[in-house]
mmCIF file of C-alpha atoms in Angstrom:
data_model
loop_
_atom_site.group_PDB
_atom_site.id
_atom_site.type_symbol
_atom_site.label_atom_id
_atom_site.label_comp_id
_atom_site.label_asym_id
_atom_site.label_seq_id
_atom_site.Cartn_x
_atom_site.Cartn_y
_atom_site.Cartn_z
ATOM 1 C CA GLY I 18 -7.688 -16.073 -12.082
ATOM 2 C CA GLU I 19 -6.965 -17.457 -8.654
ATOM 3 C CA ASN I 20 -9.474 -16.729 -5.882
ATOM 4 C CA VAL I 21 -8.531 -17.112 -2.225
ATOM 5 C CA GLU I 22 -11.085 -17.047 0.588
ATOM 6 C CA GLN I 23 -9.974 -16.726 4.205
ATOM 7 C CA HIS I 24 -11.974 -17.299 7.385
ATOM 8 C CA PRO I 25 -12.639 -16.057 9.963
ATOM 9 C CA SER I 26 -12.158 -12.333 9.429
ATOM 10 C CA THR I 27 -11.670 -11.814 13.159
ATOM 11 C CA LEU I 28 -10.640 -14.260 15.856
ATOM 12 C CA SER I 29 -10.429 -13.600 19.554
ATOM 13 C CA VAL I 30 -8.834 -16.130 21.922
ATOM 14 C CA GLN I 31 -7.539 -16.316 25.455
ATOM 15 C CA GLU I 32 -3.829 -16.584 26.028
ATOM 16 C CA GLY I 33 -2.803 -20.237 25.918
ATOM 17 C CA ASP I 34 -5.652 -21.294 23.629
ATOM 18 C CA SER I 35 -5.182 -22.474 20.071
ATOM 19 C CA ALA I 36 -6.133 -20.470 16.990
ATOM 20 C CA VAL I 37 -7.027 -21.864 13.583
ATOM 21 C CA ILE I 38 -7.376 -19.873 10.378
ATOM 22 C CA LYS I 39 -8.567 -21.467 7.151
ATOM 23 C CA CYS I 40 -8.148 -20.641 3.488
ATOM 24 C CA THR I 41 -9.570 -22.094 0.315
ATOM 25 C CA TYR I 42 -8.313 -21.512 -3.199
ATOM 26 C CA SER I 43 -9.644 -22.128 -6.667
ATOM 27 C CA ASP I 44 -6.724 -22.888 -9.001
ATOM 28 C CA SER I 45 -5.676 -26.534 -8.759
ATOM 29 C CA ALA I 46 -2.308 -25.610 -10.344
ATOM 30 C CA SER I 47 -1.336 -23.571 -7.281
ATOM 31 C CA ASN I 48 1.593 -25.156 -5.486
ATOM 32 C CA TYR I 49 2.978 -22.690 -2.941
ATOM 33 C CA PHE I 50 1.070 -21.619 0.180
ATOM 34 C CA PRO I 51 2.701 -19.097 2.529
ATOM 35 C CA TRP I 52 1.248 -17.467 5.627
ATOM 36 C CA TYR I 53 2.129 -13.892 6.517
ATOM 37 C CA LYS I 54 1.823 -11.964 9.769
ATOM 38 C CA GLN I 55 1.306 -8.213 9.552
ATOM 39 C CA GLU I 56 1.745 -6.047 12.607
ATOM 40 C CA LEU I 57 0.436 -2.506 12.742
ATOM 41 C CA GLY I 58 2.398 -0.181 10.478
ATOM 42 C CA LYS I 59 4.648 -2.926 9.137
ATOM 43 C CA GLY I 60 4.878 -5.019 6.005
ATOM 44 C CA PRO I 61 3.792 -8.668 5.820
ATOM 45 C CA GLN I 62 6.303 -11.076 7.329
ATOM 46 C CA LEU I 63 6.449 -14.735 6.342
ATOM 47 C CA ILE I 64 5.839 -17.021 9.294
ATOM 48 C CA ILE I 65 5.505 -20.402 7.598
ATOM 49 C CA ASP I 66 4.985 -21.806 4.132
ATOM 50 C CA ILE I 67 4.166 -25.132 2.574
ATOM 51 C CA ARG I 68 4.580 -26.565 -0.885
ATOM 52 C CA SER I 69 2.161 -28.875 -2.604
ATOM 53 C CA ASN I 70 4.245 -32.001 -2.181
ATOM 54 C CA VAL I 71 3.864 -31.798 1.603
ATOM 55 C CA GLY I 72 0.685 -32.238 3.660
ATOM 56 C CA GLU I 73 1.814 -30.673 6.920
ATOM 57 C CA LYS I 74 4.625 -28.527 8.246
ATOM 58 C CA LYS I 75 5.361 -27.438 11.788
ATOM 59 C CA ASP I 76 7.621 -24.786 13.275
ATOM 60 C CA GLN I 77 7.438 -24.620 17.063
ATOM 61 C CA ARG I 78 3.948 -23.288 17.928
ATOM 62 C CA ILE I 79 2.925 -22.787 14.312
ATOM 63 C CA ALA I 80 1.761 -25.436 11.875
ATOM 64 C CA VAL I 81 0.197 -25.443 8.438
ATOM 65 C CA THR I 82 -1.837 -28.251 6.894
ATOM 66 C CA LEU I 83 -2.671 -28.599 3.221
ATOM 67 C CA ASN I 84 -5.415 -30.593 1.544
ATOM 68 C CA LYS I 85 -4.796 -30.322 -2.189
ATOM 69 C CA THR I 86 -7.786 -32.445 -3.112
ATOM 70 C CA ALA I 87 -10.152 -30.133 -1.285
ATOM 71 C CA LYS I 88 -8.081 -27.048 -2.155
ATOM 72 C CA HIS I 89 -7.796 -25.742 1.367
ATOM 73 C CA PHE I 90 -5.046 -25.106 3.872
ATOM 74 C CA SER I 91 -5.011 -23.992 7.475
ATOM 75 C CA LEU I 92 -2.784 -22.187 9.946
ATOM 76 C CA HIS I 93 -2.669 -23.537 13.486
ATOM 77 C CA ILE I 94 -1.164 -21.546 16.348
ATOM 78 C CA THR I 95 -0.923 -23.336 19.683
ATOM 79 C CA GLU I 96 -0.329 -21.843 23.126
ATOM 80 C CA THR I 97 -1.156 -18.378 21.860
ATOM 81 C CA GLN I 98 0.541 -15.364 23.433
ATOM 82 C CA PRO I 99 -0.461 -11.682 23.378
ATOM 83 C CA GLU I 100 2.388 -10.961 20.949
ATOM 84 C CA ASP I 101 0.679 -13.248 18.429
ATOM 85 C CA SER I 102 -1.977 -10.537 18.054
ATOM 86 C CA ALA I 103 -1.755 -9.268 14.469
ATOM 87 C CA VAL I 104 -3.370 -9.634 11.053
ATOM 88 C CA TYR I 105 -2.657 -12.967 9.387
ATOM 89 C CA PHE I 106 -2.849 -13.445 5.637
ATOM 90 C CA CYS I 107 -2.779 -16.628 3.657
ATOM 91 C CA ALA I 108 -1.470 -16.484 0.118
ATOM 92 C CA VAL I 109 -1.302 -18.759 -2.898
ATOM 93 C CA SER I 110 1.033 -18.946 -5.849
ATOM 94 C CA ASN I 111 1.649 -21.097 -8.879
ATOM 95 C CA ALA I 112 5.394 -21.147 -8.445
ATOM 96 C CA GLY I 113 7.078 -21.735 -11.738
ATOM 97 C CA GLY I 114 8.902 -19.637 -14.237
ATOM 98 C CA THR I 115 8.068 -15.977 -13.771
ATOM 99 C CA SER I 116 4.950 -16.495 -11.686
ATOM 100 C CA TYR I 117 6.678 -17.348 -8.461
ATOM 101 C CA GLY I 118 6.258 -13.994 -6.794
ATOM 102 C CA LYS I 119 2.686 -13.366 -7.865
ATOM 103 C CA LEU I 120 0.946 -14.109 -4.630
ATOM 104 C CA THR I 121 -2.827 -13.989 -4.370
ATOM 105 C CA PHE I 122 -3.713 -13.056 -0.803
ATOM 106 C CA GLY I 123 -6.705 -13.880 1.335
ATOM 107 C CA GLN I 124 -8.700 -11.123 3.006
ATOM 108 C CA GLY I 125 -6.835 -11.396 6.296
ATOM 109 C CA THR I 126 -7.750 -12.461 9.839
ATOM 110 C CA ILE I 127 -7.414 -10.092 12.768
ATOM 111 C CA LEU I 128 -6.226 -12.273 15.649
ATOM 112 C CA THR I 129 -6.515 -10.879 19.167
ATOM 113 C CA VAL I 130 -5.019 -12.814 22.056
ATOM 114 C CA HIS I 131 -6.324 -11.658 25.440
ATOM 115 C CA PRO I 132 -3.974 -11.998 28.429
ATOM 116 C CA GLU Y 216 19.280 -9.102 9.206
ATOM 117 C CA PRO Y 217 18.973 -7.734 5.674
ATOM 118 C CA GLU Y 218 15.775 -5.887 4.927
ATOM 119 C CA VAL Y 219 13.860 -4.146 2.181
ATOM 120 C CA THR Y 220 13.696 -0.406 2.755
ATOM 121 C CA GLN Y 221 11.113 1.939 1.301
ATOM 122 C CA THR Y 222 10.847 5.713 1.036
ATOM 123 C CA PRO Y 223 8.907 7.789 1.697
ATOM 124 C CA SER Y 224 6.952 6.239 4.532
ATOM 125 C CA HIS Y 225 4.044 8.556 3.795
ATOM 126 C CA GLN Y 226 3.340 10.827 0.841
ATOM 127 C CA VAL Y 227 0.424 13.165 0.362
ATOM 128 C CA THR Y 228 -0.217 14.410 -3.159
ATOM 129 C CA GLN Y 229 -2.832 16.184 -5.188
ATOM 130 C CA MET Y 230 -4.863 14.310 -7.771
ATOM 131 C CA GLY Y 231 -3.157 14.406 -11.152
ATOM 132 C CA GLN Y 232 0.345 14.726 -9.755
ATOM 133 C CA GLU Y 233 3.158 12.276 -10.431
ATOM 134 C CA VAL Y 234 4.483 10.195 -7.578
ATOM 135 C CA ILE Y 235 7.624 8.083 -7.325
ATOM 136 C CA LEU Y 236 7.938 5.496 -4.593
ATOM 137 C CA ARG Y 237 11.401 4.132 -3.913
ATOM 138 C CA CYS Y 238 12.645 0.801 -2.682
ATOM 139 C CA VAL Y 239 16.020 -0.696 -1.916
ATOM 140 C CA PRO Y 240 15.678 -4.476 -2.204
ATOM 141 C CA ILE Y 241 17.927 -6.917 -0.398
ATOM 142 C CA SER Y 242 21.267 -6.785 -2.154
ATOM 143 C CA ASN Y 243 21.626 -10.337 -3.483
ATOM 144 C CA HIS Y 244 17.989 -10.684 -4.533
ATOM 145 C CA LEU Y 245 17.126 -10.937 -8.201
ATOM 146 C CA TYR Y 246 13.330 -10.632 -8.227
ATOM 147 C CA PHE Y 247 11.477 -7.472 -7.273
ATOM 148 C CA TYR Y 248 7.801 -6.803 -6.751
ATOM 149 C CA TRP Y 249 5.264 -4.124 -5.957
ATOM 150 C CA TYR Y 250 2.072 -4.896 -4.102
ATOM 151 C CA ARG Y 251 -0.565 -2.538 -2.769
ATOM 152 C CA GLN Y 252 -3.088 -2.660 0.045
ATOM 153 C CA ILE Y 253 -6.069 -0.347 0.063
ATOM 154 C CA LEU Y 254 -7.133 0.391 3.633
ATOM 155 C CA GLY Y 255 -9.022 -2.552 5.090
ATOM 156 C CA GLN Y 256 -8.596 -4.717 2.012
ATOM 157 C CA LYS Y 257 -6.345 -7.540 0.968
ATOM 158 C CA VAL Y 258 -2.822 -7.175 -0.358
ATOM 159 C CA GLU Y 259 -2.858 -7.119 -4.178
ATOM 160 C CA PHE Y 260 -0.109 -7.951 -6.648
ATOM 161 C CA LEU Y 261 0.876 -5.153 -9.022
ATOM 162 C CA VAL Y 262 4.026 -6.170 -10.861
ATOM 163 C CA SER Y 263 7.086 -8.386 -10.803
ATOM 164 C CA PHE Y 264 10.468 -7.447 -12.259
ATOM 165 C CA TYR Y 265 13.408 -9.617 -13.190
ATOM 166 C CA ASN Y 266 16.488 -9.136 -15.314
ATOM 167 C CA ASN Y 267 15.633 -5.476 -15.911
ATOM 168 C CA GLU Y 268 12.201 -6.085 -17.306
ATOM 169 C CA ILE Y 269 8.646 -6.666 -16.172
ATOM 170 C CA SER Y 270 7.979 -10.376 -15.919
ATOM 171 C CA GLU Y 271 4.325 -10.179 -14.940
ATOM 172 C CA LYS Y 272 1.764 -7.501 -14.142
ATOM 173 C CA SER Y 273 -1.809 -7.390 -12.931
ATOM 174 C CA GLU Y 274 -4.762 -5.619 -14.516
ATOM 175 C CA ILE Y 275 -4.333 -2.875 -11.900
ATOM 176 C CA PHE Y 276 -0.930 -2.024 -13.371
ATOM 177 C CA ASP Y 277 -2.145 0.070 -16.289
ATOM 178 C CA ASP Y 278 -0.352 2.702 -18.387
ATOM 179 C CA GLN Y 279 -0.319 5.109 -15.442
ATOM 180 C CA PHE Y 280 2.139 2.865 -13.644
ATOM 181 C CA SER Y 281 5.764 2.150 -14.460
ATOM 182 C CA VAL Y 282 8.704 0.543 -12.707
ATOM 183 C CA GLU Y 283 12.381 1.071 -13.082
ATOM 184 C CA ARG Y 284 15.650 -0.087 -11.651
ATOM 185 C CA PRO Y 285 17.697 3.042 -12.348
ATOM 186 C CA ASP Y 286 20.875 1.771 -10.727
ATOM 187 C CA GLY Y 287 22.184 -1.315 -8.994
ATOM 188 C CA SER Y 288 20.293 -0.770 -5.776
ATOM 189 C CA ASN Y 289 17.027 1.139 -6.242
ATOM 190 C CA PHE Y 290 13.701 -0.102 -7.567
ATOM 191 C CA THR Y 291 11.035 2.527 -8.182
ATOM 192 C CA LEU Y 292 7.310 2.648 -8.815
ATOM 193 C CA LYS Y 293 6.012 5.699 -10.664
ATOM 194 C CA ILE Y 294 2.389 6.731 -10.908
ATOM 195 C CA ARG Y 295 2.105 9.339 -13.647
ATOM 196 C CA SER Y 296 -1.178 11.032 -12.853
ATOM 197 C CA THR Y 297 -2.543 9.982 -9.503
ATOM 198 C CA LYS Y 298 -6.220 9.330 -8.901
ATOM 199 C CA LEU Y 299 -8.128 9.258 -5.628
ATOM 200 C CA GLU Y 300 -8.388 5.484 -5.875
ATOM 201 C CA ASP Y 301 -4.598 5.171 -5.935
ATOM 202 C CA SER Y 302 -4.594 5.974 -2.215
ATOM 203 C CA ALA Y 303 -3.172 2.860 -0.573
ATOM 204 C CA MET Y 304 -0.177 1.354 1.141
ATOM 205 C CA TYR Y 305 2.379 0.268 -1.445
ATOM 206 C CA PHE Y 306 4.698 -2.566 -0.524
ATOM 207 C CA CYS Y 307 7.938 -3.413 -2.256
ATOM 208 C CA ALA Y 308 9.226 -6.975 -1.956
ATOM 209 C CA SER Y 309 12.212 -8.912 -3.172
ATOM 210 C CA SER Y 310 13.246 -12.539 -3.362
ATOM 211 C CA GLU Y 311 16.329 -14.513 -4.196
ATOM 212 C CA GLY Y 312 14.320 -16.804 -6.464
ATOM 213 C CA TRP Y 313 12.700 -19.946 -5.206
ATOM 214 C CA GLY Y 314 12.235 -18.687 -1.676
ATOM 215 C CA GLU Y 315 10.617 -16.249 0.664
ATOM 216 C CA LEU Y 316 9.366 -12.851 -0.440
ATOM 217 C CA PHE Y 317 10.708 -10.174 1.883
ATOM 218 C CA PHE Y 318 8.413 -7.177 2.186
ATOM 219 C CA GLY Y 319 9.329 -3.637 3.103
ATOM 220 C CA GLU Y 320 7.363 -1.640 5.647
ATOM 221 C CA GLY Y 321 5.408 0.137 2.961
ATOM 222 C CA SER Y 322 4.822 3.626 1.620
ATOM 223 C CA ARG Y 323 1.452 5.127 2.388
ATOM 224 C CA LEU Y 324 0.130 7.209 -0.490
ATOM 225 C CA THR Y 325 -2.696 9.641 0.135
ATOM 226 C CA VAL Y 326 -4.214 11.323 -2.926
ATOM 227 C CA LEU Y 327 -6.343 14.382 -2.223
#
């Protein structure tokens, strides 16, 4: 089955700095790569996603890059703010037929942004 | 903004007891899912449900687990005879199809 590795497990930055979280996956058939933010006591919330026909996607301070050849993708947060502090999960799916919603998650990264 | 709602938020049960976790997916969504997260670990897929039947399930989803959509709005996860290792946060999610999975806030299950 699919195996997703996420690094680092914890990341501490100063407000205004950039944060980068990386994930690698094993199944070359995977084609959907979302990133989720989980705040304490809440469910995962999608913050950005990318599909395999695109190499990069940006939404304001958040961007995701995908390297399908190397089977890795990264989340980039610029100008970090204290409210960005949360656990971030990458996920991978082979979106097609009934498998669309079967996401394989990474281990999570605890991001702390210090004021 | 529409949201997935889950009840109860926290349930404590004795080992061997049956538990039912309830979810109300977003109303126009057609695909429903259960995931779980053991404390400190990654979120794991349990089962997906479409057109009133299971479309895919993981190896975690054994005979002790079942899902049901008893009416037009609820989606339930039943654990027949709970074990200590079933203690986790259980997340319900729904999606319209080719799009974002919306997760609920979770039901924490504690098995004593």
